[in-house]
GROMACS .gro file of C-alpha atoms in nm:
model
  195
    1MET     CA    1  -5.641   1.993  -2.009
    2PRO     CA    2  -5.491   1.693  -2.023
    3LYS     CA    3  -5.568   1.503  -1.801
    4ILE     CA    4  -5.229   1.378  -1.622
    5PHE     CA    5  -5.347   1.117  -1.374
    6SER     CA    6  -5.737   0.916  -1.389
    7LYS     CA    7  -5.763   0.929  -1.016
    8PRO     CA    8  -5.707   1.164  -0.740
    9PRO     CA    9  -5.322   1.101  -0.698
   10SER     CA   10  -5.283   0.963  -0.313
   11SER     CA   11  -5.142   1.055  -0.005
   12ALA     CA   12  -4.854   0.821  -0.054
   13PHE     CA   13  -4.712   1.015  -0.441
   14PHE     CA   14  -4.740   1.341  -0.215
   15PHE     CA   15  -4.526   1.231  -0.048
   16LEU     CA   16  -4.251   1.097  -0.255
   17PHE     CA   17  -4.236   1.371  -0.452
   18THR     CA   18  -4.226   1.589  -0.160
   19LEU     CA   19  -3.945   1.413  -0.018
   20LEU     CA   20  -3.727   1.356  -0.341
   21PHE     CA   21  -3.775   1.756  -0.430
   22SER     CA   22  -3.702   1.877  -0.067
   23ILE     CA   23  -3.403   1.644  -0.063
   24ASN     CA   24  -3.075   1.893  -0.155
   25LEU     CA   25  -2.887   1.700  -0.462
   26PRO     CA   26  -2.490   1.760  -0.411
   27SER     CA   27  -2.363   2.025  -0.525
   28VAL     CA   28  -2.039   2.091  -0.757
   29LYS     CA   29  -1.941   2.465  -0.578
   30SER     CA   30  -1.759   2.347  -0.292
   31ASN     CA   31  -1.932   2.360   0.039
   32GLY     CA   32  -1.609   2.475   0.236
   33PHE     CA   33  -1.530   2.138   0.405
   34SER     CA   34  -1.492   1.968   0.061
   35ASN     CA   35  -1.545   1.953  -0.274
   36VAL     CA   36  -1.589   1.707  -0.637
   37LEU     CA   37  -1.347   1.738  -0.904
   38SER     CA   38  -1.253   1.607  -1.209
   39PRO     CA   39  -0.872   1.412  -1.233
   40ARG     CA   40  -0.816   1.648  -1.474
   41LYS     CA   41  -0.843   1.924  -1.242
   42LEU     CA   42  -0.474   1.786  -1.145
   43GLY     CA   43  -0.299   1.686  -1.408
   44LEU     CA   44  -0.368   1.369  -1.342
   45LYS     CA   45  -0.519   1.133  -1.709
   46ARG     CA   46  -0.483   0.779  -1.818
   47GLN     CA   47  -0.386   0.482  -1.527
   48LYS     CA   48  -0.184   0.247  -1.617
   49LEU     CA   49   0.011  -0.058  -1.426
   50SER     CA   50   0.392  -0.092  -1.369
   51HIS     CA   51   0.583  -0.375  -1.285
   52LEU     CA   52   0.865  -0.269  -1.101
   53HIS     CA   53   1.106  -0.557  -1.000
   54PHE     CA   54   1.425  -0.534  -0.713
   55TYR     CA   55   1.558  -0.690  -0.421
   56PHE     CA   56   1.558  -0.607  -0.049
   57HIS     CA   57   1.797  -0.626   0.166
   58ASP     CA   58   1.736  -0.742   0.531
   59ILE     CA   59   2.066  -0.703   0.703
   60LEU     CA   60   2.054  -0.784   1.080
   61SER     CA   61   2.386  -0.847   1.212
   62GLY     CA   62   2.733  -0.672   1.142
   63ARG     CA   63   2.846  -0.345   1.173
   64ASN     CA   64   2.633  -0.165   1.021
   65PRO     CA   65   2.276  -0.359   1.049
   66THR     CA   66   1.917  -0.216   0.774
   67ALA     CA   67   1.691  -0.308   1.084
   68ILE     CA   68   1.751  -0.260   1.425
   69ARG     CA   69   1.536  -0.399   1.746
   70VAL     CA   70   1.347  -0.085   1.917
   71ALA     CA   71   1.152  -0.256   2.089
   72SER     CA   72   1.019  -0.518   2.252
   73ALA     CA   73   0.741  -0.727   2.499
   74ALA     CA   74   0.865  -0.950   2.895
   75MET     CA   75   0.777  -1.197   2.630
   76THR     CA   76   0.981  -1.184   2.324
   77ASN     CA   77   1.251  -1.386   2.389
   78LYS     CA   78   1.075  -1.708   2.527
   79SER     CA   79   0.762  -1.700   2.235
   80LYS     CA   80   0.837  -1.883   1.983
   81THR     CA   81   0.784  -1.641   1.662
   82SER     CA   82   0.954  -1.341   1.876
   83PHE     CA   83   0.606  -1.140   1.951
   84GLY     CA   84   0.600  -0.784   2.017
   85ALA     CA   85   0.969  -0.702   1.891
   86VAL     CA   86   0.928  -0.427   1.704
   87GLU     CA   87   1.197  -0.308   1.407
   88MET     CA   88   1.284  -0.033   1.237
   89ALA     CA   89   1.462  -0.005   0.931
   90ASP     CA   90   1.656   0.212   0.706
   91GLU     CA   91   1.695  -0.149   0.435
   92PRO     CA   92   1.853  -0.170   0.020
   93LEU     CA   93   1.666  -0.237  -0.233
   94THR     CA   94   1.856  -0.340  -0.495
   95GLU     CA   95   1.819  -0.386  -0.930
   96ALA     CA   96   2.013  -0.772  -0.859
   97PRO     CA   97   2.095  -0.956  -0.567
   98ASP     CA   98   2.419  -0.858  -0.495
   99ARG     CA   99   2.426  -0.582  -0.233
  100ASN     CA  100   2.674  -0.399  -0.422
  101SER     CA  101   2.476  -0.416  -0.731
  102LYS     CA  102   2.298  -0.089  -0.813
  103LEU     CA  103   2.083   0.075  -0.618
  104VAL     CA  104   1.727   0.188  -0.693
  105GLY     CA  105   1.528   0.278  -0.359
  106LYS     CA  106   1.534   0.228   0.013
  107ALA     CA  107   1.262   0.055   0.192
  108GLN     CA  108   1.139   0.275   0.527
  109GLY     CA  109   0.976   0.197   0.801
  110ILE     CA  110   0.883  -0.050   1.046
  111TYR     CA  111   0.840  -0.421   1.048
  112ALA     CA  112   0.687  -0.638   1.402
  113SER     CA  113   0.589  -0.931   1.533
  114ALA     CA  114   0.252  -0.984   1.488
  115ALA     CA  115   0.178  -1.319   1.539
  116GLN     CA  116   0.191  -1.585   1.831
  117ASP     CA  117   0.188  -1.908   1.619
  118GLU     CA  118   0.364  -1.838   1.303
  119VAL     CA  119   0.578  -1.610   1.215
  120GLY     CA  120   0.480  -1.370   1.054
  121PHE     CA  121   0.543  -0.925   1.098
  122LEU     CA  122   0.328  -0.602   1.083
  123MET     CA  123   0.451  -0.490   0.781
  124VAL     CA  124   0.423  -0.064   0.744
  125MET     CA  125   0.717   0.045   0.462
  126ASN     CA  126   0.802   0.418   0.258
  127LEU     CA  127   0.930   0.200  -0.094
  128ALA     CA  128   1.142   0.528  -0.150
  129PHE     CA  129   1.255   0.548  -0.530
  130MET     CA  130   1.608   0.738  -0.631
  131GLU     CA  131   1.695   0.572  -0.976
  132GLY     CA  132   1.559   0.685  -1.298
  133LYS     CA  133   1.197   0.846  -1.345
  134TYR     CA  134   1.042   0.691  -1.028
  135ASN     CA  135   1.382   0.926  -0.808
  136GLY     CA  136   1.179   1.099  -0.556
  137SER     CA  137   0.929   0.864  -0.546
  138SER     CA  138   0.741   0.653  -0.295
  139LEU     CA  139   0.446   0.345  -0.278
  140SER     CA  140   0.270   0.331   0.066
  141LEU     CA  141   0.314  -0.159   0.226
  142LEU     CA  142   0.131  -0.201   0.481
  143GLY     CA  143   0.014  -0.568   0.486
  144ARG     CA  144   0.083  -0.890   0.696
  145ASN     CA  145   0.440  -1.113   0.574
  146THR     CA  146   0.441  -1.491   0.711
  147VAL     CA  147   0.802  -1.489   0.602
  148LEU     CA  148   0.823  -1.894   0.641
  149SER     CA  149   0.468  -1.948   0.282
  150THR     CA  150   0.715  -1.939  -0.011
  151VAL     CA  151   0.534  -1.571  -0.210
  152ARG     CA  152   0.398  -1.401  -0.037
  153GLU     CA  153   0.152  -1.014  -0.128
  154MET     CA  154   0.097  -0.745   0.084
  155PRO     CA  155  -0.096  -0.427   0.021
  156ILE     CA  156  -0.025  -0.100  -0.199
  157VAL     CA  157  -0.221   0.145   0.010
  158GLY     CA  158  -0.051   0.443  -0.163
  159GLY     CA  159   0.248   0.658  -0.311
  160SER     CA  160   0.415   0.961  -0.360
  161GLY     CA  161   0.532   1.193  -0.678
  162LEU     CA  162   0.422   0.958  -0.978
  163PHE     CA  163   0.279   0.696  -0.810
  164ARG     CA  164  -0.024   0.964  -0.583
  165PHE     CA  165  -0.330   0.789  -0.599
  166SER     CA  166  -0.169   0.470  -0.648
  167ARG     CA  167  -0.292   0.095  -0.581
  168GLY     CA  168  -0.238  -0.246  -0.640
  169TYR     CA  169  -0.001  -0.538  -0.460
  170ALA     CA  170   0.290  -0.639  -0.335
  171GLN     CA  171   0.461  -0.984  -0.404
  172ALA     CA  172   0.765  -1.106  -0.125
  173LYS     CA  173   1.007  -1.447  -0.241
  174THR     CA  174   1.249  -1.438  -0.012
  175HIS     CA  175   1.549  -1.507  -0.252
  176THR     CA  176   1.857  -1.607   0.083
  177PHE     CA  177   1.814  -1.656   0.453
  178ASP     CA  178   2.117  -1.691   0.686
  179PRO     CA  179   1.986  -1.816   0.958
  180LYS     CA  180   2.281  -1.760   1.212
  181THR     CA  181   2.276  -1.350   1.129
  182GLY     CA  182   1.852  -1.304   1.014
  183ASN     CA  183   2.030  -1.172   0.752
  184ALA     CA  184   1.774  -1.200   0.388
  185VAL     CA  185   1.800  -1.047   0.077
  186VAL     CA  186   1.413  -1.089  -0.093
  187GLU     CA  187   1.254  -1.000  -0.378
  188TYR     CA  188   0.998  -0.784  -0.463
  189ASN     CA  189   0.744  -0.819  -0.819
  190VAL     CA  190   0.515  -0.472  -0.648
  191TYR     CA  191   0.296  -0.389  -0.934
  192VAL     CA  192   0.041  -0.040  -0.944
  193PHE     CA  193  -0.133   0.102  -1.102
  194HIS     CA  194  -0.122   0.476  -1.089
  195TYR     CA  195  -0.175   0.825  -1.338
   0.00000   0.00000   0.00000
């Protein structure tokens, strides 16, 4: 019989040995609440990186504004940044800066003035697409938008349809802004990983 140990094993060895073999290792079976799945089981193939380019039209004036104030604080009108203002939005997304160019989707959600020292919005938007192969799919944007910065970057935190399991970022750059009306056209470049 071969000799495994030159000395008798210590009690620390037996403790570690017992601990390692008494741990319940995760199984591939269901425990009733969660399962470990292969992405292929959901029909997910190879991940790809897509670039989307469009223009966001924020229209605050006129008979049909695309964003309206739904809440504000007592101090909002006294604040140089409109701190506390909350806007509900249903903004057109177009192929070109012209409002009458081809509609590719809508940005639907809220933006709120969340900074006291600079104009900085909390953006919570669904970018709902209605054109081409992405028709019916959406991306979820959640992030900080310091609108006076030349280029702003905000995270894409998920999506639906062809954008299930997506992640990435959006870069926003003001194309035009009218200080009298508050209307703006913002160029977006969105980069997302998805299946």
